[in-house]
Every structure is written in structure tokens, then in C-alpha cells.
Short mmCIF file of C-alpha atoms and ligand atoms in Angstrom, two decimals:
data_model
loop_
_atom_site.label_atom_id
_atom_site.label_comp_id
_atom_site.label_asym_id
_atom_site.label_seq_id
_atom_site.Cartn_x
_atom_site.Cartn_y
_atom_site.Cartn_z
CA UNK B 118 -0.08 0.47 -0.16
CA UNK B 119 0.91 3.95 -0.79
CA UNK B 120 1.89 5.52 2.17
CA UNK B 121 3.27 9.22 2.48
CA UNK B 122 5.13 11.30 4.66
CA UNK B 123 4.00 15.06 5.56
CA UNK B 124 6.22 16.42 2.89
CA UNK B 125 5.14 14.46 0.10
CA UNK B 126 2.04 15.12 0.86
CA UNK B 127 2.13 18.79 1.38
CA UNK B 128 4.15 19.09 -1.70
CA UNK B 129 1.48 16.85 -3.48
CA UNK B 130 -1.01 19.46 -2.59
CA UNK B 131 1.40 22.21 -3.21
CA UNK B 132 1.26 23.03 0.50
CA UNK B 133 3.45 24.20 3.12
CA UNK B 134 4.06 21.14 5.58
CA UNK B 135 3.69 23.38 8.60
CA UNK B 136 0.10 23.99 7.02
CA UNK B 137 -0.78 20.60 6.99
CA UNK B 138 0.99 19.55 10.08
CA UNK B 139 -1.20 22.40 11.38
CA UNK B 140 -4.43 21.14 9.94
CA UNK B 141 -3.07 17.86 10.86
CA UNK B 142 -3.01 18.94 14.41
CA UNK B 143 -6.69 20.65 13.84
CA UNK B 144 -7.89 17.28 12.97
CA UNK B 145 -6.33 15.49 16.29
CA UNK B 146 -3.75 13.82 14.34
CA UNK B 147 0.40 14.83 15.99
CA UNK B 148 2.56 14.65 13.04
CA UNK B 149 6.24 15.72 12.31
CA UNK B 150 7.30 16.60 9.07
CA UNK B 151 8.92 13.47 7.83
CA UNK B 152 6.42 11.17 9.33
CA UNK B 153 4.33 8.50 7.32
CA UNK B 154 1.22 9.22 7.27
CA UNK B 155 -1.62 6.50 7.19
CA UNK B 156 -4.13 6.37 4.54
CA UNK B 157 -7.34 7.66 6.94
CA UNK B 158 -5.21 10.83 8.16
CA UNK B 159 -4.50 11.20 4.18
CA UNK B 160 -7.54 11.12 2.94
CA UNK B 161 -9.17 13.58 5.75
CA UNK B 162 -6.32 16.38 4.54
CA UNK B 163 -7.05 15.41 0.98
CA UNK B 164 -10.74 15.97 1.40
CA UNK B 165 -10.28 19.02 3.50
CA UNK B 166 -8.40 20.51 0.63
CA UNK B 167 -11.04 19.23 -2.79
CA UNK B 168 -8.28 16.84 -3.56
CA UNK B 169 -10.20 13.34 -4.45
CA UNK B 170 -7.86 10.17 -2.98
CA UNK B 171 -8.01 6.63 -5.89
CA UNK B 172 -7.36 3.53 -4.92
CA UNK B 173 -4.67 4.85 -1.91
CA UNK B 174 -2.78 7.27 -4.45
CA UNK B 175 -3.13 10.62 -4.23
CA UNK B 176 -4.13 11.89 -7.61
CA UNK B 177 -3.12 14.99 -7.96
CA UNK B 178 -5.08 16.20 -10.92
CA UNK B 179 -4.82 19.78 -10.60
CA UNK B 180 -1.63 19.54 -12.26
CA UNK B 181 -2.19 19.60 -15.35
CA UNK B 182 1.28 17.83 -16.40
CA UNK B 183 -0.65 14.53 -15.49
CA UNK B 184 -2.87 14.75 -18.27
CA UNK B 185 0.31 14.74 -21.07
CA UNK B 186 0.33 11.35 -21.02
CA UNK B 187 2.23 8.94 -23.84
CA UNK B 188 -0.30 7.20 -26.29
CA UNK B 189 0.44 3.55 -27.31
CA UNK B 190 1.98 2.41 -30.76
CA UNK B 191 -1.66 1.41 -32.18
CA UNK B 192 -3.35 4.57 -31.20
CA UNK B 193 -1.32 7.27 -32.83
CA UNK B 194 -1.60 8.81 -36.32
CA UNK B 195 0.67 11.04 -38.58
CA UNK B 196 0.24 14.79 -37.20
CA UNK B 197 1.50 18.14 -39.17
CA UNK B 198 4.73 19.66 -37.91
CA UNK B 199 4.45 22.56 -35.97
CA UNK B 200 7.33 25.20 -36.92
CA UNK B 201 8.47 27.90 -35.24
CA UNK B 202 10.11 30.87 -37.20
CA UNK B 203 12.41 32.97 -35.00
CA UNK B 204 15.49 35.55 -35.28
CA UNK B 205 16.38 38.72 -34.53
CA UNK B 206 14.47 41.92 -34.41
CA UNK B 207 13.32 43.09 -38.51
CA UNK B 208 15.11 40.09 -40.30
CA UNK B 209 11.67 39.51 -41.84
CA UNK B 210 10.12 36.51 -39.90
CA UNK B 211 6.66 37.93 -40.55
CA UNK B 212 7.32 38.95 -43.88
CA UNK B 213 8.30 34.97 -44.75
CA UNK B 214 5.48 33.92 -43.53
CA UNK B 215 2.91 36.34 -45.03
CA UNK B 216 5.02 34.68 -48.74
CA UNK B 217 4.39 31.38 -47.27
CA UNK B 218 0.48 32.01 -47.06
CA UNK B 219 0.26 34.21 -50.03
CA UNK B 220 1.77 31.41 -52.37
CA UNK B 221 0.40 28.41 -50.36
CA UNK B 222 -3.06 29.30 -49.38
CA UNK B 223 -5.81 28.99 -52.19
CA UNK B 224 -7.23 32.26 -53.12
CA UNK B 225 -10.70 31.78 -51.63
CA UNK B 226 -9.00 31.26 -48.20
CA UNK B 227 -6.76 34.39 -48.52
CA UNK B 228 -10.35 36.20 -48.63
CA UNK B 229 -11.11 34.54 -45.27
CA UNK B 230 -8.09 35.46 -43.13
CA UNK B 231 -9.59 37.78 -40.50
CA UNK B 232 -8.24 36.98 -37.24
CA UNK B 233 -4.41 37.08 -37.74
CA UNK B 234 -3.38 34.78 -34.97
CA UNK B 235 0.75 34.56 -35.46
CA UNK B 236 -0.34 31.06 -35.98
CA UNK B 237 -1.65 28.90 -38.87
CA UNK B 238 -1.56 25.99 -41.47
CA UNK B 239 -0.40 25.50 -45.04
CA UNK B 240 -0.87 22.43 -47.00
CA UNK B 241 2.81 21.79 -49.42
CA UNK B 242 2.85 18.53 -51.35
CA UNK B 243 -0.79 17.76 -49.36
CA UNK B 244 1.19 17.88 -46.07
CA UNK B 245 -0.41 20.12 -42.96
CA UNK B 246 2.25 22.64 -41.81
CA UNK B 247 1.66 24.53 -38.81
CA UNK B 248 3.58 28.08 -38.51
CA UNK B 249 4.11 29.87 -35.29
CA UNK B 250 5.45 33.59 -35.74
CA UNK B 251 7.63 34.69 -32.60
CA UNK B 252 9.26 38.21 -32.03
CA UNK B 253 12.32 39.33 -32.18
CA UNK B 254 12.33 42.53 -29.89
CA UNK B 255 15.02 41.72 -27.34
CA UNK B 256 12.03 42.00 -24.52
CA UNK B 257 9.81 38.97 -25.98
CA UNK B 258 12.53 36.18 -24.57
CA UNK B 259 9.92 33.95 -22.61
CA UNK B 260 7.46 34.28 -26.09
CA UNK B 261 10.12 32.78 -27.88
CA UNK B 262 11.32 30.03 -24.93
CA UNK B 263 7.43 29.00 -25.56
CA UNK B 264 7.64 29.17 -29.36
CA UNK B 265 10.79 26.97 -29.00
CA UNK B 266 8.96 24.57 -26.51
CA UNK B 267 5.67 23.78 -28.30
CA UNK B 268 7.90 23.35 -32.13
CA UNK B 269 9.41 20.57 -33.90
CA UNK B 270 11.06 22.65 -35.67
CA UNK B 271 13.03 26.01 -35.73
CA UNK B 272 13.19 28.36 -38.40
CA UNK B 273 16.21 30.79 -37.41
CA UNK B 274 15.78 33.76 -40.01
CA UNK B 275 18.89 35.69 -40.14
CA UNK B 276 18.84 38.89 -42.57
CA UNK B 277 21.96 38.75 -45.59
CA UNK B 278 22.97 42.10 -45.08
CA UNK B 279 23.15 42.60 -41.26
CA UNK B 280 24.13 38.77 -40.12
CA UNK B 281 24.20 37.05 -36.66
CA UNK B 282 22.58 39.62 -33.66
CA UNK B 283 22.14 39.10 -30.72
CA UNK B 284 18.30 37.66 -30.89
CA UNK B 285 19.38 35.75 -33.12
CA UNK B 286 21.77 33.58 -30.64
CA UNK B 287 19.07 33.64 -28.56
CA UNK B 288 16.78 31.87 -30.87
CA UNK B 289 19.48 29.92 -31.51
CA UNK B 290 19.76 28.62 -27.58
CA UNK B 291 16.67 28.16 -27.15
CA UNK B 292 16.27 26.11 -30.04
CA UNK B 293 19.16 23.87 -28.87
CA UNK B 294 17.35 23.65 -25.44
CA UNK B 295 14.51 22.65 -26.65
CA UNK B 296 16.59 19.91 -28.66
CA UNK B 297 14.88 20.63 -31.99
CA UNK B 298 16.12 20.64 -35.13
CA UNK B 299 17.05 24.05 -36.81
CA UNK B 300 16.85 25.28 -40.47
CA UNK B 301 18.26 28.39 -41.12
CA UNK B 302 17.16 30.98 -43.52
CA UNK B 303 19.13 32.99 -45.28
CA UNK B 304 16.88 36.28 -45.92
CA UNK B 305 16.78 39.24 -47.57
CA UNK B 306 18.95 37.93 -50.33
CA UNK B 307 17.68 40.00 -52.72
CA UNK B 308 19.47 43.04 -51.02
CA UNK B 309 22.84 44.52 -52.62
CA UNK B 310 24.56 44.67 -49.75
CA UNK B 311 23.69 40.61 -48.76
CA UNK B 312 26.29 38.40 -47.92
CA UNK B 313 25.69 35.32 -47.13
CA UNK B 314 29.02 33.84 -46.79
CA UNK B 315 28.83 36.04 -43.58
CA UNK B 316 26.11 34.37 -41.95
CA UNK B 317 27.57 30.89 -43.13
CA UNK B 318 30.59 31.99 -41.02
CA UNK B 319 29.32 33.99 -38.27
CA UNK B 320 26.87 30.69 -37.55
CA UNK B 321 30.18 28.54 -37.47
CA UNK B 322 30.46 29.39 -33.91
CA UNK B 323 27.24 28.48 -32.83
CA UNK B 324 28.02 24.73 -34.47
CA UNK B 325 25.60 25.53 -37.24
CA UNK B 326 27.89 24.39 -40.07
CA UNK B 327 26.40 23.98 -43.66
CA UNK B 328 26.72 20.45 -45.10
CA UNK B 329 28.25 22.15 -47.98
CA UNK B 330 31.55 22.78 -45.26
CA UNK B 331 30.97 19.63 -43.87
CA UNK B 332 28.21 20.30 -41.38
CA UNK B 333 25.08 18.89 -41.30
CA UNK B 334 22.90 22.09 -41.00
CA UNK B 335 20.32 23.20 -43.61
CA UNK B 336 20.39 26.87 -44.71
CA UNK B 337 17.85 27.91 -47.28
CA UNK B 338 18.88 31.66 -49.21
CA UNK B 339 16.14 33.24 -50.03
CA UNK B 340 13.94 36.61 -50.34
CA UNK B 341 10.96 37.12 -48.29
CA UNK B 342 10.21 39.60 -50.19
CA UNK B 343 10.25 38.88 -53.73
CA UNK B 344 9.65 34.89 -53.00
CA UNK B 345 12.54 33.25 -54.66
CA UNK B 346 13.17 30.49 -52.29
CA UNK B 347 10.43 30.01 -50.06
CA UNK B 348 9.73 26.88 -52.24
CA UNK B 349 13.34 25.51 -51.04
CA UNK B 350 12.42 26.27 -47.56
CA UNK B 351 9.75 24.44 -47.95
CA UNK B 352 10.59 21.11 -49.51
CA UNK B 353 13.31 21.30 -46.86
CA UNK B 354 10.97 21.48 -43.83
CA UNK B 355 8.71 18.69 -45.03
CA UNK B 356 12.05 16.66 -45.45
CA UNK B 357 12.76 17.29 -41.74
CA UNK B 358 9.33 16.39 -40.92
CA UNK B 359 9.30 13.35 -42.46
CA UNK B 360 12.53 12.17 -40.69
CA UNK B 361 10.46 13.63 -37.36
CA UNK B 362 8.12 11.20 -37.77
CA UNK B 363 5.67 12.92 -35.61
CA UNK B 364 2.62 11.19 -34.35
CA UNK B 365 -0.50 11.66 -32.37
CA UNK B 366 -3.76 10.21 -31.05
CA UNK B 367 -6.53 12.16 -32.64
CA UNK B 368 -9.20 10.17 -30.32
CA UNK B 369 -8.40 11.35 -26.71
CA UNK B 370 -9.31 14.44 -24.21
CA UNK B 371 -7.07 17.19 -26.24
CA UNK B 372 -3.83 18.74 -24.45
CA UNK B 373 -2.23 21.50 -25.71
CA UNK B 374 -0.64 25.54 -24.96
CA UNK B 375 -1.94 28.54 -25.03
CA UNK B 376 0.03 31.02 -27.66
CA UNK B 377 -2.02 33.71 -26.82
CA UNK B 378 -4.78 35.02 -25.01
CA UNK B 379 -6.64 38.47 -24.10
CA UNK B 380 -9.42 40.05 -23.25
CA UNK B 381 -12.12 41.00 -25.88
CA UNK B 382 -14.45 44.23 -25.39
CA UNK B 383 -17.53 41.58 -26.68
CA UNK B 384 -16.26 38.19 -26.99
CA UNK B 385 -14.67 37.99 -23.08
CA UNK B 386 -11.72 35.84 -22.93
CA UNK B 387 -10.28 34.93 -26.11
CA UNK B 388 -7.67 32.73 -26.33
CA UNK B 389 -5.46 31.23 -29.07
CA UNK B 390 -4.30 27.23 -28.11
CA UNK B 391 -2.13 25.17 -30.02
CA UNK B 392 -3.82 21.63 -29.86
CA UNK B 393 -0.87 19.10 -29.31
CA UNK B 394 -2.56 16.05 -28.62
CA UNK B 395 -6.02 14.90 -29.33
CA UNK B 396 -9.35 16.64 -30.83
CA UNK B 397 -10.54 19.79 -29.47
CA UNK B 398 -14.34 20.22 -29.54
CA UNK B 399 -16.39 22.96 -28.94
CA UNK B 400 -18.76 22.03 -25.94
CA UNK B 401 -15.42 20.42 -24.20
CA UNK B 402 -15.16 21.53 -20.42
CA UNK B 403 -11.55 22.51 -20.34
CA UNK B 404 -8.90 23.74 -17.97
CA UNK B 405 -6.37 26.15 -19.51
CA UNK B 406 -3.87 27.21 -17.15
CA UNK B 407 -5.36 28.28 -13.93
CA UNK B 408 -8.90 29.10 -15.34
CA UNK B 409 -11.63 26.96 -16.80
CA UNK B 410 -14.48 27.03 -18.75
CA UNK B 411 -16.31 25.17 -21.86
CA UNK B 412 -15.21 26.30 -25.35
CA UNK B 413 -17.79 28.01 -26.57
CA UNK B 414 -16.83 28.62 -30.00
CA UNK B 415 -13.92 28.02 -32.02
CA UNK B 416 -11.86 29.81 -35.00
CA UNK B 417 -9.84 28.66 -37.02
CA UNK B 418 -6.13 30.47 -38.59
CA UNK B 419 -8.40 31.48 -41.68
CA UNK B 420 -11.22 33.10 -39.32
CA UNK B 421 -13.76 30.15 -40.11
CA UNK B 422 -16.00 28.81 -37.10
CA UNK B 423 -14.76 25.05 -36.65
CA UNK B 424 -16.41 22.28 -34.45
CA UNK B 425 -13.24 20.77 -34.13
CA UNK B 426 -9.69 21.14 -34.07
CA UNK B 427 -7.11 17.95 -34.02
CA UNK B 428 -3.47 17.60 -33.30
CA UNK B 429 -1.10 20.17 -34.25
CA UNK B 430 -3.54 22.74 -35.45
CA UNK B 431 -4.08 26.23 -33.58
CA UNK B 432 -7.45 27.32 -32.62
CA UNK B 433 -8.79 30.70 -30.71
CA UNK B 434 -11.59 29.70 -28.24
CA UNK B 435 -13.72 31.61 -26.24
CA UNK B 436 -15.76 30.50 -23.31
CA UNK B 437 -13.11 30.57 -20.49
CA UNK B 438 -13.59 32.03 -17.17
CA UNK B 439 -10.51 34.29 -17.24
CA UNK B 440 -7.78 34.91 -18.87
CA UNK B 441 -4.89 32.32 -19.33
CA UNK B 442 -1.33 33.33 -19.95
CA UNK B 443 1.12 32.57 -22.67
CA UNK B 444 3.01 29.61 -22.35
CA UNK B 445 0.18 28.17 -19.89
CA UNK B 446 -0.57 24.20 -20.60
CA UNK B 447 -4.78 23.44 -21.36
CA UNK B 448 -6.25 19.92 -20.87
CA UNK B 449 -9.80 19.03 -21.87
CA UNK B 450 -11.31 16.85 -18.55
CA UNK B 451 -14.05 14.54 -18.94
CA UNK B 452 -17.18 16.68 -17.14
CA UNK B 453 -17.37 20.27 -16.44
CA UNK B 454 -17.51 19.63 -12.69
CA UNK B 455 -13.66 18.04 -12.39
CA UNK B 456 -13.00 20.88 -14.89
CA UNK B 457 -14.12 23.74 -12.45
CA UNK B 458 -12.95 21.86 -9.30
CA UNK B 459 -9.58 21.18 -10.95
CA UNK B 460 -9.40 25.32 -12.43
CA UNK B 461 -10.73 26.94 -9.19
CA UNK B 462 -8.02 24.80 -7.10
CA UNK B 463 -5.06 26.04 -9.66
CA UNK B 464 -6.08 29.50 -9.54
CA UNK B 465 -6.39 29.21 -5.41
CA UNK B 466 -2.82 27.83 -5.85
CA UNK B 467 -1.48 30.29 -7.78
CA UNK B 468 -2.81 33.24 -5.45
CA UNK B 469 -1.42 31.38 -2.44
CA UNK B 470 2.31 31.42 -4.42
CA UNK B 471 1.33 34.70 -5.13
CA UNK B 472 0.78 35.94 -1.55
CA UNK B 473 3.92 33.97 0.00
CA UNK B 474 5.77 35.55 -2.64
CA UNK B 475 4.34 39.43 -2.28
CA UNK B 476 5.53 38.73 1.43
CA UNK B 477 8.71 37.37 0.59
CA UNK B 478 9.33 40.30 -1.43
CA UNK B 479 8.22 43.01 1.45
CA UNK B 480 10.08 41.04 3.98
CA UNK B 481 13.62 41.62 1.71
CA UNK B 482 12.10 45.57 1.79
CA UNK B 483 12.24 45.15 5.15
CA UNK B 484 15.40 44.34 5.80
CA UNK B 485 16.83 46.31 3.31
CA UNK B 486 15.46 49.28 4.67
CA UNK B 487 17.11 48.20 8.45
P1 GTP J 1530 9.78 41.55 -35.76
O1 GTP J 1530 8.49 40.94 -35.48
O2 GTP J 1530 9.82 43.22 -35.12
O3 GTP J 1530 11.08 41.10 -35.28
O4 GTP J 1530 10.25 41.81 -36.86
P2 GTP J 1530 10.59 40.53 -38.58
O5 GTP J 1530 11.48 39.68 -38.03
O6 GTP J 1530 8.93 40.47 -38.36
O7 GTP J 1530 10.32 41.16 -39.59
P3 GTP J 1530 8.98 41.85 -40.67
O8 GTP J 1530 8.97 40.53 -41.53
O9 GTP J 1530 8.82 43.03 -40.03
O10 GTP J 1530 10.17 42.87 -41.82
C1 GTP J 1530 10.99 43.73 -41.06
C2 GTP J 1530 11.19 44.58 -42.50
O11 GTP J 1530 12.33 43.64 -43.77
C3 GTP J 1530 10.22 45.10 -43.08
O12 GTP J 1530 10.37 46.17 -43.91
C4 GTP J 1530 10.44 44.08 -44.70
O13 GTP J 1530 10.03 44.38 -45.42
C5 GTP J 1530 11.93 44.03 -44.45
N1 GTP J 1530 12.21 42.57 -45.25
C6 GTP J 1530 11.44 41.06 -44.51
N2 GTP J 1530 12.20 40.34 -45.96
C7 GTP J 1530 13.11 41.09 -46.67
C8 GTP J 1530 13.74 40.14 -48.10
O14 GTP J 1530 13.23 39.62 -48.26
N3 GTP J 1530 14.21 41.05 -48.45
C9 GTP J 1530 14.04 42.94 -48.50
N4 GTP J 1530 14.75 43.65 -49.53
N5 GTP J 1530 13.43 43.17 -47.36
C10 GTP J 1530 12.88 42.60 -46.58
MG1 MG J 1531 7.35 40.18 -36.84
#
């Protein structure tokens, strides 16, 4: 049978051990931090915090990571690759994405674009690819880090007339930390001052060596403005995706990550989600970061209403109680009651963490003043 110490139980409940000890005391149980607790005591405390105990093992259903489970071989199918465009400010990331979209999205669809969410899908050789744009400005480090975490492939855009710059290096580091393949897009080749050799030379310092120089990094010279080289880039993306053998299970509750979210005057909380596994459906009870709700409406990257979104699909949803944060994870739960319980519990934990952080800060201030 499972047993837990006070410290372990406190950790699972995201509480301070001292608080759990106090609560135990109030319930008539005397315990020290490393003491093993009996099942009854664990249940008593857990129930008090609104957490359910299953088969003698404490299931912490407030930790969204527990929903990110692996699927067995038989249930997975090929999924589109997620490609994140990163690089230094003004090196042409958004222009590159616009160019890809214009050449690959059919006329009718292009007309339908009303919501530009910095995330969209195109079809190349019958294969879907999901693209995520990221900002290059120095201030958006966390957005780039998050982009790298949800991506399968990182495209690092380097302007051929400007070369490797601080956020180029930062993007490389994020991609390496996330252990995803890197493709270098040497952009602005149409410019007089373009010097691709210099870009290649500079990148050797970061162990990104082109095949022509004996390395294994893919470099694609292109011009996002004229469209030259875009097809080569797409071809490389398809090649790398095939090697990755990306799979997901469309027949499970959706899980994924928030790309961006904001409060809209008319629609309330609006969140762009990347479905990473499973299928998200209108009406699904969902926990997103520290908030929860039911998916009221879903809009795809073309601004069209959709009823479901499979693996690797970006969608904008409404129906959340509050605005989550970019990078937050989400999970669809079996019923609305559980979604509410998990969401409220997470909000509570976040509030508590914030409070203890604040009191720590004010204590520090106090010491500084002394
Ligand atoms: P941030 O999102 O702010 O980091 O910038 P970005 O990387 O998305 O750059 P953006 O696409 O906004 O392009 C910046 C400028 O470079 C714009 O004026 C583009 O027109 C220009 N530009 C982008 N690609 C090319 C290119 O291939 N050739 C030339 N000549 N100009 C380009
Ligand atoms: Mg941009």
C-alpha cells in the first residue's frame, strides 16, 4: 500500500508542510514533517483541500502535466509538424510567413483571413504544416522560449545584410535547449549588401555548419520579399518533418499550450491554443492554466468557425472564465464539474503562491531598510 510523509503530501497538495501539520493537528493527528501518514489521515487532509484520493494513491489532478500522457503505438497517427519562426528583430520573420501563406493558401481561403493569430497552417505536397510567428524584439524572450518548447522544427531567420545578432543567438539557444532541429533561412538575399557567406561563417561559432562545409545544418538562401527560395525552404521543412515521424492520437481528450490570450470587449476571454494531442471540440470542459470553462466557439487560422481541431492545429477559443497566459498548458477533462474543481483549485494555488511571493518581497524590503 502507498503511504506518504507529511512533506510528500504537502508537496502533492502544493501547500507548506507547516500548514499541513497544523491542519493535521486541528483534526486531532499529531505529526512531524518526515512522519509517514496513514491512509485515513491522508484522505482526511486531501478531502479537506478538495482533492480526491484514488486507490490509496493520491492523484493530484490539479497538475496539468499529469494529463500529458503518452499514447501507445496503436492509437497514434501522423500529425502536421509545428514550425516556429525565430530570429532577430526586423530580419523578416513575419514577411516570410506572409509570403508562405500567399503562395500556399488558396485564393478563397486567403480572403477569409480575418483573425491574424500569428499561427496558421498551410498544405505543402499534401502535407499540413503549422507555423508559429514569434517577435524578434529583445523584450520577448519568454515568448521565444515558449515557441521553441511547442515546436518540432525551428526556423532561424537571419538577414543576409545584417548577419548574426543578439536575438539570433538567443533563438539558437532556445532551439538547442528544446532539442529541436534547426533550419537557417538566410533572408533578404535580394539586397545589394547581402552576404550569405558571412552569415554561414558567423554561425559556425554556434556549431551550425552548412553541408557544403562538412556540417549537417540546412541553410536556405531566400528573399521573403520576392518569394525566391521559399519553395526550397518548404521542401526542407517537409523533409525534416518526415525524418521526425511526428505522431499523435486524435481520439483522446485534447491537451496543448496557449499561444496567446487576451480580453476582448465583446467576446470575453479569447485564447489561441495549439492542440498538441487529441481533438478539441466545441462544448469541451477545459482547464487552461489557472482558469477553466467550456469551449463556446472555435475559430481557425482562416477566421472560420470550426467544431473540432485535431493535433497540431492552432485555434482561437472563447468560453473561458478568465484570461490565461501565453505558455500555459491546457487539458480537456471528462466533465464540467471536474474542470471547475481543478481550475478553481489551480487559481487558489496561484493566488497563494503569489501571496507568499509578495510577503517574501516585503520582508526583503524590510531588511533592506534596516
Ligand atoms: P519583428 O517581428 O519585429 O522581429 O520583425 P520581423 O522579423 O517579423 O521582420 P518583418 O517581416 O516585419 O520585416 C522587417 C522589414 O524587413 C520590413 O520592412 C520588410 O519589408 C523587410 N524585409 C523582410 N524580408 C525582406 C527581404 O527578403 N528583402 C528585403 N529587401 N526586405 C525584407
Ligand atoms: Mg514580426
